Amino acid sequence: MRNPRVAEILSAIADDNRGDDVTLPARLCAECLSTLPVSGVGVALMTADGPTGVVLAVTDRRARQVEDLQFALGEGPCVEASASGRPVLEPDLVAAGPARWPQFGAAVLDAGVHAIFAFPLWAGAVHVGVLDLYRDTPGHLTILELAEAAAFAEAATIVVLHLQERDEHQDVNSGLARPIESQAEVHQATGMISIQLDVNLAEALLRLRAHAYATGRTVAAVAADVVSRRVRFDDGEPGTTTQQEQP
């Protein structure tokens, strides 16, 4: 079952009253900044090959600089987190940054950043992006704060996948609260994927959306293929690969 804290975060950013011109990733970053003892937050898209250069949201200029440095240099905590699928927690960049990331470590210290915590956004085995948190002073996050950051990362994954699918004319709040579940064919496909992968319905829906994101298709199109048995999900090495069924 999904972490109930994730649902609270999604509800909070859906109910944000700052207007539709404030994107969902920006709302999530702002909510994260107000909740955790960090100086800045950013969400950037990633692929299996590394940073894409697409930054969905940052809370300030320095957070943007952190994301841009990692893209330009091809190294840093977000690159490492996305590649490994595990959080990268560096509470003291002065002590460890330059040795761990020779170019990025020096550059980020020059920018005034002294601690970074990077959380990978993965869906199955699909690299979606990274949630980066930084501090302008060194220091660890507590166990409870790390759990909170992990919940924000899970929420960010859902937001990114939702944005990939959302129709440009769809209302933001209703879209986040009920992104696609009302579509009967998606319901049916989710049930079939749940059986194929032996996972619960929430995980099956996430896998469906992750595959759509990774292949650049709509969730509805992938769901139609699943229902018509043109595509079958399996647990092959990429985690969200499909196999064409033979007639």
mmCIF file with all atom_site columns, N, CA, C and O in Angstrom, residues 83-115:
data_model
loop_
_atom_site.group_PDB
_atom_site.id
_atom_site.type_symbol
_atom_site.label_atom_id
_atom_site.label_alt_id
_atom_site.label_comp_id
_atom_site.label_asym_id
_atom_site.label_entity_id
_atom_site.label_seq_id
_atom_site.pdbx_PDB_ins_code
_atom_site.Cartn_x
_atom_site.Cartn_y
_atom_site.Cartn_z
_atom_site.occupancy
_atom_site.B_iso_or_equiv
_atom_site.pdbx_formal_charge
_atom_site.auth_seq_id
_atom_site.auth_comp_id
_atom_site.auth_asym_id
_atom_site.auth_atom_id
_atom_site.pdbx_PDB_model_num
ATOM 1   N N  . ALA A 1 83  ? 21.758 6.661  -11.283 1.00 0.00 ? 83  ALA A N  1
ATOM 2   C CA . ALA A 1 83  ? 22.405 5.473  -11.824 1.00 0.00 ? 83  ALA A CA 1
ATOM 3   C C  . ALA A 1 83  ? 22.277 4.279  -10.879 1.00 0.00 ? 83  ALA A C  1
ATOM 4   O O  . ALA A 1 83  ? 22.083 3.138  -11.319 1.00 0.00 ? 83  ALA A O  1
ATOM 5   N N  . SER A 1 84  ? 22.366 4.533  -9.577  1.00 0.00 ? 84  SER A N  1
ATOM 6   C CA . SER A 1 84  ? 22.345 3.438  -8.602  1.00 0.00 ? 84  SER A CA 1
ATOM 7   C C  . SER A 1 84  ? 20.953 3.065  -8.134  1.00 0.00 ? 84  SER A C  1
ATOM 8   O O  . SER A 1 84  ? 20.725 1.953  -7.657  1.00 0.00 ? 84  SER A O  1
ATOM 9   N N  . GLY A 1 85  ? 20.003 4.014  -8.257  1.00 0.00 ? 85  GLY A N  1
ATOM 10  C CA . GLY A 1 85  ? 18.665 3.777  -7.733  1.00 0.00 ? 85  GLY A CA 1
ATOM 11  C C  . GLY A 1 85  ? 18.583 3.916  -6.229  1.00 0.00 ? 85  GLY A C  1
ATOM 12  O O  . GLY A 1 85  ? 17.584 3.541  -5.613  1.00 0.00 ? 85  GLY A O  1
ATOM 13  N N  . ARG A 1 86  ? 19.623 4.492  -5.622  1.00 0.00 ? 86  ARG A N  1
ATOM 14  C CA . ARG A 1 86  ? 19.651 4.677  -4.167  1.00 0.00 ? 86  ARG A CA 1
ATOM 15  C C  . ARG A 1 86  ? 19.923 6.140  -3.821  1.00 0.00 ? 86  ARG A C  1
ATOM 16  O O  . ARG A 1 86  ? 20.636 6.820  -4.569  1.00 0.00 ? 86  ARG A O  1
ATOM 17  N N  . PRO A 1 87  ? 19.418 6.607  -2.704  1.00 0.00 ? 87  PRO A N  1
ATOM 18  C CA . PRO A 1 87  ? 19.704 7.984  -2.310  1.00 0.00 ? 87  PRO A CA 1
ATOM 19  C C  . PRO A 1 87  ? 21.205 8.203  -2.112  1.00 0.00 ? 87  PRO A C  1
ATOM 20  O O  . PRO A 1 87  ? 21.923 7.295  -1.681  1.00 0.00 ? 87  PRO A O  1
ATOM 21  N N  . VAL A 1 88  ? 21.662 9.385  -2.453  1.00 0.00 ? 88  VAL A N  1
ATOM 22  C CA . VAL A 1 88  ? 23.049 9.778  -2.207  1.00 0.00 ? 88  VAL A CA 1
ATOM 23  C C  . VAL A 1 88  ? 23.010 10.925 -1.209  1.00 0.00 ? 88  VAL A C  1
ATOM 24  O O  . VAL A 1 88  ? 22.448 11.985 -1.501  1.00 0.00 ? 88  VAL A O  1
ATOM 25  N N  . LEU A 1 89  ? 23.587 10.693 -0.046  1.00 0.00 ? 89  LEU A N  1
ATOM 26  C CA . LEU A 1 89  ? 23.499 11.649 1.053   1.00 0.00 ? 89  LEU A CA 1
ATOM 27  C C  . LEU A 1 89  ? 24.897 12.152 1.390   1.00 0.00 ? 89  LEU A C  1
ATOM 28  O O  . LEU A 1 89  ? 25.740 11.381 1.858   1.00 0.00 ? 89  LEU A O  1
ATOM 29  N N  . GLU A 1 90  ? 25.137 13.413 1.131   1.00 0.00 ? 90  GLU A N  1
ATOM 30  C CA . GLU A 1 90  ? 26.452 13.986 1.425   1.00 0.00 ? 90  GLU A CA 1
ATOM 31  C C  . GLU A 1 90  ? 26.280 15.209 2.329   1.00 0.00 ? 90  GLU A C  1
ATOM 32  O O  . GLU A 1 90  ? 26.004 16.318 1.869   1.00 0.00 ? 90  GLU A O  1
ATOM 33  N N  . PRO A 1 91  ? 26.426 15.013 3.648   1.00 0.00 ? 91  PRO A N  1
ATOM 34  C CA . PRO A 1 91  ? 26.161 16.091 4.593   1.00 0.00 ? 91  PRO A CA 1
ATOM 35  C C  . PRO A 1 91  ? 27.288 17.107 4.728   1.00 0.00 ? 91  PRO A C  1
ATOM 36  O O  . PRO A 1 91  ? 27.093 18.157 5.337   1.00 0.00 ? 91  PRO A O  1
ATOM 37  N N  . ASP A 1 92  ? 28.471 16.807 4.176   1.00 0.00 ? 92  ASP A N  1
ATOM 38  C CA . ASP A 1 92  ? 29.602 17.732 4.326   1.00 0.00 ? 92  ASP A CA 1
ATOM 39  C C  . ASP A 1 92  ? 30.424 17.721 3.039   1.00 0.00 ? 92  ASP A C  1
ATOM 40  O O  . ASP A 1 92  ? 31.349 16.924 2.885   1.00 0.00 ? 92  ASP A O  1
ATOM 41  N N  . LEU A 1 93  ? 30.097 18.633 2.134   1.00 0.00 ? 93  LEU A N  1
ATOM 42  C CA . LEU A 1 93  ? 30.781 18.671 0.845   1.00 0.00 ? 93  LEU A CA 1
ATOM 43  C C  . LEU A 1 93  ? 32.217 19.174 0.973   1.00 0.00 ? 93  LEU A C  1
ATOM 44  O O  . LEU A 1 93  ? 33.071 18.829 0.145   1.00 0.00 ? 93  LEU A O  1
ATOM 45  N N  . VAL A 1 94  ? 32.512 19.959 1.986   1.00 0.00 ? 94  VAL A N  1
ATOM 46  C CA . VAL A 1 94  ? 33.887 20.406 2.184   1.00 0.00 ? 94  VAL A CA 1
ATOM 47  C C  . VAL A 1 94  ? 34.789 19.212 2.456   1.00 0.00 ? 94  VAL A C  1
ATOM 48  O O  . VAL A 1 94  ? 35.891 19.095 1.914   1.00 0.00 ? 94  VAL A O  1
ATOM 49  N N  . ALA A 1 95  ? 34.307 18.288 3.283   1.00 0.00 ? 95  ALA A N  1
ATOM 50  C CA . ALA A 1 95  ? 35.113 17.134 3.675   1.00 0.00 ? 95  ALA A CA 1
ATOM 51  C C  . ALA A 1 95  ? 35.203 16.079 2.574   1.00 0.00 ? 95  ALA A C  1
ATOM 52  O O  . ALA A 1 95  ? 36.252 15.469 2.381   1.00 0.00 ? 95  ALA A O  1
ATOM 53  N N  . ALA A 1 96  ? 34.094 15.862 1.846   1.00 0.00 ? 96  ALA A N  1
ATOM 54  C CA . ALA A 1 96  ? 34.065 14.725 0.926   1.00 0.00 ? 96  ALA A CA 1
ATOM 55  C C  . ALA A 1 96  ? 33.791 15.072 -0.527  1.00 0.00 ? 96  ALA A C  1
ATOM 56  O O  . ALA A 1 96  ? 34.073 14.263 -1.417  1.00 0.00 ? 96  ALA A O  1
ATOM 57  N N  . GLY A 1 97  ? 33.226 16.256 -0.790  1.00 0.00 ? 97  GLY A N  1
ATOM 58  C CA . GLY A 1 97  ? 32.781 16.581 -2.135  1.00 0.00 ? 97  GLY A CA 1
ATOM 59  C C  . GLY A 1 97  ? 33.852 16.539 -3.212  1.00 0.00 ? 97  GLY A C  1
ATOM 60  O O  . GLY A 1 97  ? 33.724 15.826 -4.207  1.00 0.00 ? 97  GLY A O  1
ATOM 61  N N  . PRO A 1 98  ? 34.952 17.271 -3.062  1.00 0.00 ? 98  PRO A N  1
ATOM 62  C CA . PRO A 1 98  ? 35.964 17.289 -4.125  1.00 0.00 ? 98  PRO A CA 1
ATOM 63  C C  . PRO A 1 98  ? 36.582 15.935 -4.406  1.00 0.00 ? 98  PRO A C  1
ATOM 64  O O  . PRO A 1 98  ? 36.942 15.630 -5.542  1.00 0.00 ? 98  PRO A O  1
ATOM 65  N N  . ALA A 1 99  ? 36.745 15.108 -3.378  1.00 0.00 ? 99  ALA A N  1
ATOM 66  C CA . ALA A 1 99  ? 37.313 13.771 -3.593  1.00 0.00 ? 99  ALA A CA 1
ATOM 67  C C  . ALA A 1 99  ? 36.305 12.863 -4.290  1.00 0.00 ? 99  ALA A C  1
ATOM 68  O O  . ALA A 1 99  ? 36.683 12.032 -5.138  1.00 0.00 ? 99  ALA A O  1
ATOM 69  N N  . ARG A 1 100 ? 35.032 13.005 -3.962  1.00 0.00 ? 100 ARG A N  1
ATOM 70  C CA . ARG A 1 100 ? 34.000 12.139 -4.533  1.00 0.00 ? 100 ARG A CA 1
ATOM 71  C C  . ARG A 1 100 ? 33.633 12.561 -5.948  1.00 0.00 ? 100 ARG A C  1
ATOM 72  O O  . ARG A 1 100 ? 33.431 11.715 -6.823  1.00 0.00 ? 100 ARG A O  1
ATOM 73  N N  . TRP A 1 101 ? 33.510 13.879 -6.154  1.00 0.00 ? 101 TRP A N  1
ATOM 74  C CA . TRP A 1 101 ? 33.167 14.424 -7.472  1.00 0.00 ? 101 TRP A CA 1
ATOM 75  C C  . TRP A 1 101 ? 34.137 15.570 -7.750  1.00 0.00 ? 101 TRP A C  1
ATOM 76  O O  . TRP A 1 101 ? 33.847 16.740 -7.421  1.00 0.00 ? 101 TRP A O  1
ATOM 77  N N  . PRO A 1 102 ? 35.282 15.284 -8.341  1.00 0.00 ? 102 PRO A N  1
ATOM 78  C CA . PRO A 1 102 ? 36.358 16.278 -8.454  1.00 0.00 ? 102 PRO A CA 1
ATOM 79  C C  . PRO A 1 102 ? 35.931 17.620 -9.043  1.00 0.00 ? 102 PRO A C  1
ATOM 80  O O  . PRO A 1 102 ? 36.286 18.673 -8.496  1.00 0.00 ? 102 PRO A O  1
ATOM 81  N N  . GLN A 1 103 ? 35.180 17.603 -10.145 1.00 0.00 ? 103 GLN A N  1
ATOM 82  C CA . GLN A 1 103 ? 34.777 18.868 -10.766 1.00 0.00 ? 103 GLN A CA 1
ATOM 83  C C  . GLN A 1 103 ? 33.559 19.467 -10.065 1.00 0.00 ? 103 GLN A C  1
ATOM 84  O O  . GLN A 1 103 ? 33.548 20.642 -9.707  1.00 0.00 ? 103 GLN A O  1
ATOM 85  N N  . PHE A 1 104 ? 32.530 18.643 -9.878  1.00 0.00 ? 104 PHE A N  1
ATOM 86  C CA . PHE A 1 104 ? 31.304 19.136 -9.280  1.00 0.00 ? 104 PHE A CA 1
ATOM 87  C C  . PHE A 1 104 ? 31.531 19.584 -7.842  1.00 0.00 ? 104 PHE A C  1
ATOM 88  O O  . PHE A 1 104 ? 31.014 20.619 -7.406  1.00 0.00 ? 104 PHE A O  1
ATOM 89  N N  . GLY A 1 105 ? 32.319 18.804 -7.087  1.00 0.00 ? 105 GLY A N  1
ATOM 90  C CA . GLY A 1 105 ? 32.530 19.111 -5.676  1.00 0.00 ? 105 GLY A CA 1
ATOM 91  C C  . GLY A 1 105 ? 33.107 20.502 -5.464  1.00 0.00 ? 105 GLY A C  1
ATOM 92  O O  . GLY A 1 105 ? 32.664 21.254 -4.593  1.00 0.00 ? 105 GLY A O  1
ATOM 93  N N  . ALA A 1 106 ? 34.097 20.851 -6.273  1.00 0.00 ? 106 ALA A N  1
ATOM 94  C CA . ALA A 1 106 ? 34.704 22.176 -6.149  1.00 0.00 ? 106 ALA A CA 1
ATOM 95  C C  . ALA A 1 106 ? 33.748 23.273 -6.602  1.00 0.00 ? 106 ALA A C  1
ATOM 96  O O  . ALA A 1 106 ? 33.625 24.322 -5.959  1.00 0.00 ? 106 ALA A O  1
ATOM 97  N N  . ALA A 1 107 ? 33.041 23.017 -7.723  1.00 0.00 ? 107 ALA A N  1
ATOM 98  C CA . ALA A 1 107 ? 32.149 24.035 -8.274  1.00 0.00 ? 107 ALA A CA 1
ATOM 99  C C  . ALA A 1 107 ? 30.968 24.312 -7.358  1.00 0.00 ? 107 ALA A C  1
ATOM 100 O O  . ALA A 1 107 ? 30.549 25.469 -7.194  1.00 0.00 ? 107 ALA A O  1
ATOM 101 N N  . VAL A 1 108 ? 30.419 23.269 -6.751  1.00 0.00 ? 108 VAL A N  1
ATOM 102 C CA . VAL A 1 108 ? 29.239 23.468 -5.915  1.00 0.00 ? 108 VAL A CA 1
ATOM 103 C C  . VAL A 1 108 ? 29.604 24.172 -4.613  1.00 0.00 ? 108 VAL A C  1
ATOM 104 O O  . VAL A 1 108 ? 28.811 24.949 -4.058  1.00 0.00 ? 108 VAL A O  1
ATOM 105 N N  . LEU A 1 109 ? 30.828 23.960 -4.122  1.00 0.00 ? 109 LEU A N  1
ATOM 106 C CA . LEU A 1 109 ? 31.278 24.693 -2.943  1.00 0.00 ? 109 LEU A CA 1
ATOM 107 C C  . LEU A 1 109 ? 31.440 26.175 -3.268  1.00 0.00 ? 109 LEU A C  1
ATOM 108 O O  . LEU A 1 109 ? 31.100 27.043 -2.460  1.00 0.00 ? 109 LEU A O  1
ATOM 109 N N  . ASP A 1 110 ? 31.932 26.455 -4.466  1.00 0.00 ? 110 ASP A N  1
ATOM 110 C CA . ASP A 1 110 ? 32.044 27.853 -4.896  1.00 0.00 ? 110 ASP A CA 1
ATOM 111 C C  . ASP A 1 110 ? 30.679 28.523 -4.962  1.00 0.00 ? 110 ASP A C  1
ATOM 112 O O  . ASP A 1 110 ? 30.560 29.742 -4.778  1.00 0.00 ? 110 ASP A O  1
ATOM 113 N N  . ALA A 1 111 ? 29.652 27.724 -5.225  1.00 0.00 ? 111 ALA A N  1
ATOM 114 C CA . ALA A 1 111 ? 28.287 28.261 -5.293  1.00 0.00 ? 111 ALA A CA 1
ATOM 115 C C  . ALA A 1 111 ? 27.669 28.434 -3.910  1.00 0.00 ? 111 ALA A C  1
ATOM 116 O O  . ALA A 1 111 ? 26.544 28.943 -3.794  1.00 0.00 ? 111 ALA A O  1
ATOM 117 N N  . GLY A 1 112 ? 28.372 27.991 -2.863  1.00 0.00 ? 112 GLY A N  1
ATOM 118 C CA . GLY A 1 112 ? 27.870 28.168 -1.505  1.00 0.00 ? 112 GLY A CA 1
ATOM 119 C C  . GLY A 1 112 ? 27.034 27.031 -0.981  1.00 0.00 ? 112 GLY A C  1
ATOM 120 O O  . GLY A 1 112 ? 26.323 27.181 0.019   1.00 0.00 ? 112 GLY A O  1
ATOM 121 N N  . VAL A 1 113 ? 27.105 25.875 -1.622  1.00 0.00 ? 113 VAL A N  1
ATOM 122 C CA . VAL A 1 113 ? 26.345 24.702 -1.182  1.00 0.00 ? 113 VAL A CA 1
ATOM 123 C C  . VAL A 1 113 ? 27.272 23.793 -0.386  1.00 0.00 ? 113 VAL A C  1
ATOM 124 O O  . VAL A 1 113 ? 28.368 23.448 -0.853  1.00 0.00 ? 113 VAL A O  1
ATOM 125 N N  . HIS A 1 114 ? 26.834 23.367 0.807   1.00 0.00 ? 114 HIS A N  1
ATOM 126 C CA . HIS A 1 114 ? 27.703 22.586 1.686   1.00 0.00 ? 114 HIS A CA 1
ATOM 127 C C  . HIS A 1 114 ? 27.161 21.199 2.024   1.00 0.00 ? 114 HIS A C  1
ATOM 128 O O  . HIS A 1 114 ? 27.868 20.410 2.655   1.00 0.00 ? 114 HIS A O  1
ATOM 129 N N  . ALA A 1 115 ? 25.951 20.892 1.619   1.00 0.00 ? 115 ALA A N  1
ATOM 130 C CA . ALA A 1 115 ? 25.395 19.548 1.826   1.00 0.00 ? 115 ALA A CA 1
ATOM 131 C C  . ALA A 1 115 ? 24.343 19.295 0.751   1.00 0.00 ? 115 ALA A C  1
ATOM 132 O O  . ALA A 1 115 ? 23.601 20.210 0.378   1.00 0.00 ? 115 ALA A O  1
#
